[in-house]
Amino acid sequence: TGMNKVYLGTPDELAELIQQETDQDSWAIFGGRGTAFYFWPTRHLVVYHDEPHQILVKQILANLAAVRDNHIR
């Protein structure tokens, strides 16, 4: 049932959100070195960045999953 779903955006929008919400200047699209993109052939979010930013990305994904899971209950 569509009423129980939380729209979190497309995979590409998710990659964009991550880059906007975690130290923008550190991402390649803003002049930094990190990259994040959705790799469609394997359906994976790919993030290339240093360990502190990897941790931030994991936290964002965990928070989004919690929002989704709490909304479905």
N, CA, C and O of each residue as an XYZ file, in Angstrom:
292
protein
N       0.839     -1.187      0.000
C       0.000      0.000      0.000
C       0.876      1.240      0.000
O       1.763      1.373      0.843
N       0.639      2.138     -0.926
C       1.439      3.335     -1.069
C       1.371      4.263      0.130
O       2.269      5.083      0.323
N       0.331      4.154      0.936
C       0.176      5.037      2.089
C       1.248      4.784      3.147
O       1.534      5.678      3.943
N       1.846      3.601      3.179
C       2.834      3.266      4.194
C       4.261      3.562      3.773
O       5.185      3.301      4.542
N       4.472      4.094      2.588
C       5.820      4.327      2.095
C       6.255      5.759      2.358
O       5.460      6.695      2.278
N       7.530      5.904      2.673
C       8.135      7.225      2.839
C       8.983      7.476      1.603
O       9.863      6.679      1.279
N       8.727      8.564      0.921
C       9.520      8.871     -0.259
C      10.822      9.522      0.174
O      10.821     10.615      0.740
N      11.936      8.846     -0.094
C      13.251      9.369      0.266
C      14.000      9.866     -0.958
O      15.186     10.183     -0.865
N      13.346      9.939     -2.083
C      13.985     10.428     -3.296
C      14.572      9.289     -4.117
O      14.553      8.126     -3.717
N      15.090      9.662     -5.269
C      15.737      8.683     -6.130
C      17.132      8.384     -5.585
O      17.644      9.143     -4.763
N      17.743      7.307     -6.021
C      19.112      7.033     -5.589
C      20.081      8.181     -5.913
O      20.965      8.495     -5.116
N      19.909      8.797     -7.077
C      20.769      9.928     -7.428
C      20.530     11.108     -6.489
O      21.470     11.812     -6.120
N      19.283     11.321     -6.109
C      18.972     12.390     -5.156
C      19.564     12.088     -3.782
O      19.976     13.003     -3.069
N      19.608     10.814     -3.412
C      20.221     10.423     -2.150
C      21.707     10.767     -2.152
O      22.215     11.313     -1.172
N      22.404     10.457     -3.232
C      23.828     10.795     -3.337
C      24.026     12.304     -3.237
O      24.962     12.773     -2.589
N      23.146     13.055     -3.877
C      23.221     14.517     -3.827
C      22.961     15.025     -2.400
O      23.659     15.918     -1.919
N      21.974     14.462     -1.742
C      21.652     14.850     -0.370
C      22.859     14.630      0.546
O      23.193     15.496      1.355
N      23.497     13.492      0.421
C      24.662     13.177      1.247
C      25.750     14.233      1.057
O      26.357     14.691      2.025
N      25.986     14.608     -0.180
C      27.030     15.593     -0.456
C      26.667     16.982      0.057
O      27.548     17.757      0.430
N      25.385     17.294      0.076
C      24.945     18.603      0.561
C      24.942     18.678      2.079
O      25.109     19.756      2.650
N      24.752     17.532      2.740
C      24.579     17.530      4.194
C      25.846     17.205      4.976
O      25.829     17.266      6.206
N      26.943     16.862      4.308
C      28.175     16.509      5.013
C      29.341     17.299      4.460
O      29.993     16.862      3.512
N      29.608     18.444      5.036
C      30.801     19.220      4.697
C      30.932     19.407      3.185
O      31.806     18.820      2.547
N      30.058     20.225      2.632
C      29.969     20.397      1.182
C      31.323     20.598      0.498
O      31.573     20.015     -0.557
N      32.183     21.404      1.079
C      33.453     21.725      0.426
C      34.362     20.517      0.247
O      35.340     20.595     -0.497
N      34.069     19.414      0.904
C      34.915     18.231      0.799
C      34.558     17.345     -0.393
O      35.270     16.384     -0.686
N      33.462     17.661     -1.079
C      32.995     16.841     -2.192
C      33.433     17.423     -3.531
O      33.508     18.641     -3.690
N      33.719     16.556     -4.482
C      34.216     16.973     -5.794
C      33.284     17.967     -6.485
O      33.757     18.890     -7.148
N      31.979     17.798     -6.343
C      31.050     18.724     -7.005
C      31.141     20.137     -6.451
O      30.649     21.082     -7.067
N      31.770     20.284     -5.285
C      31.960     21.593     -4.674
C      33.446     21.962     -4.593
O      33.815     22.903     -3.890
N      34.303     21.215     -5.318
C      35.725     21.531     -5.343
C      36.601     20.667     -4.451
O      37.816     20.860     -4.411
N      36.009     19.720     -3.736
C      36.770     18.842     -2.850
C      37.198     17.563     -3.545
O      37.274     17.504     -4.772
N      37.479     16.535     -2.746
C      37.994     15.276     -3.292
C      37.009     14.115     -3.228
O      37.156     13.161     -3.991
N      36.022     14.158     -2.358
C      35.099     13.040     -2.200
C      34.080     12.964     -3.316
O      33.732     13.970     -3.933
N      33.602     11.739     -3.567
C      32.542     11.535     -4.551
C      31.502     10.570     -3.991
O      31.814      9.685     -3.195
N      30.280     10.760     -4.419
C      29.187      9.863     -4.054
C      28.266      9.772     -5.261
O      27.882     10.785     -5.846
N      27.923      8.554     -5.620
C      27.031      8.355     -6.757
C      26.366      6.991     -6.647
O      26.852      6.093     -5.959
N      25.261      6.862     -7.331
C      24.561      5.585     -7.382
C      25.020      4.861     -8.633
O      24.942      5.398     -9.738
N      25.504      3.629     -8.452
C      25.978      2.812     -9.564
C      24.843      1.882     -9.973
O      24.614      0.844     -9.353
N      24.147      2.271    -11.018
C      22.922      1.587    -11.426
C      23.103      0.114    -11.774
O      22.241     -0.687    -11.413
N      24.194     -0.298    -12.467
C      24.299     -1.724    -12.827
C      24.236     -2.673    -11.619
O      23.675     -3.764    -11.722
N      24.808     -2.263    -10.479
C      24.789     -3.141     -9.296
C      23.828     -2.646     -8.221
O      23.645     -3.293     -7.190
N      23.208     -1.474     -8.479
C      22.247     -0.878     -7.551
C      22.877     -0.613     -6.176
O      22.308     -0.950     -5.138
N      24.067      0.000     -6.201
C      24.782      0.348     -4.975
C      25.088      1.842     -4.933
O      25.381      2.468     -5.951
N      25.011      2.386     -3.730
C      25.491      3.736     -3.498
C      26.992      3.629     -3.271
O      27.433      2.885     -2.395
N      27.775      4.357     -4.043
C      29.235      4.314     -3.955
C      29.718      5.642     -3.386
O      29.373      6.710     -3.892
N      30.517      5.561     -2.333
C      31.051      6.763     -1.695
C      32.556      6.618     -1.564
O      33.048      5.700     -0.907
N      33.276      7.523     -2.188
C      34.729      7.591     -2.048
C      35.049      8.821     -1.216
O      34.829      9.950     -1.655
N      35.564      8.603     -0.023
C      35.911      9.719      0.862
C      36.771      9.191      1.996
O      36.983      7.985      2.118
N      37.266     10.105      2.827
C      38.076      9.672      3.967
C      37.186      9.068      5.049
O      35.960      9.164      4.993
N      37.827      8.446      6.030
C      37.083      7.714      7.054
C      36.103      8.585      7.849
O      34.976      8.148      8.081
N      36.481      9.793      8.275
C      35.500     10.609      9.017
C      34.225     10.884      8.209
O      33.126     10.889      8.762
N      34.376     11.108      6.914
C      33.191     11.359      6.092
C      32.409     10.078      5.822
O      31.186     10.112      5.686
N      33.109      8.951      5.745
C      32.414      7.673      5.605
C      31.516      7.444      6.814
O      30.392      6.962      6.676
N      32.009      7.787      7.988
C      31.217      7.636      9.220
C      29.990      8.535      9.175
O      28.898      8.112      9.554
N      30.161      9.771      8.716
C      29.013     10.683      8.593
C      27.973     10.130      7.623
O      26.773     10.202      7.887
N      28.428      9.587      6.519
C      27.506      9.019      5.527
C      26.742      7.848      6.139
O      25.531      7.734      5.949
N      27.431      6.988      6.863
C      26.758      5.859      7.528
C      25.691      6.358      8.498
O      24.616      5.768      8.596
N      25.987      7.446      9.216
C      25.012      8.001     10.160
C      23.792      8.546      9.428
O      22.661      8.335      9.864
N      24.012      9.233      8.338
C      22.890      9.765      7.551
C      22.014      8.617      7.051
O      20.789      8.675      7.154
N      22.647      7.573      6.509
C      21.880      6.436      5.997
C      21.120      5.728      7.112
O      19.983      5.299      6.912
N      21.737      5.602      8.280
C      21.057      4.980      9.421
C      19.867      5.827      9.860
O      18.807      5.286     10.175
N      20.033      7.143      9.884
C      18.932      8.033     10.263
C      17.786      7.948      9.266
O      16.621      7.915      9.664
N      18.099      7.912      7.986
C      17.055      7.792      6.970
C      16.328      6.453      7.086
O      15.108      6.394      6.931
N      17.064      5.390      7.356
C      16.444      4.072      7.536
C      15.526      4.071      8.746
O      14.453      3.467      8.717
N      15.946      4.750      9.816
C      15.117      4.814     11.021
C      13.826      5.577     10.754
O      12.759      5.179     11.220
N      13.923      6.662     10.010
C      12.725      7.432      9.654
C      11.781      6.556      8.848
O      10.578      6.515      9.102
N      12.343      5.861      7.878
C      11.527      4.978      7.037
C      10.872      3.891      7.880
O       9.671      3.648      7.764
N      11.666      3.236      8.733
C      11.144      2.136      9.533
C      10.095      2.607     10.543
O       9.101      1.915     10.764
N      10.299      3.755     11.149
C       9.330      4.277     12.112
C       8.035      4.686     11.435
O       6.959      4.584     12.025
N       8.137      5.141     10.216
C       6.933      5.552      9.486
C       6.096      4.344      9.074
O       4.868      4.421      9.027
N       6.759      3.233      8.775
C       6.055      2.034      8.322
C       5.318      1.355      9.470
O       4.286      0.721      9.248
N       5.825      1.476     10.679
C       5.203      0.788     11.825
C       3.856      1.300     12.175
O       3.233      0.806     13.115
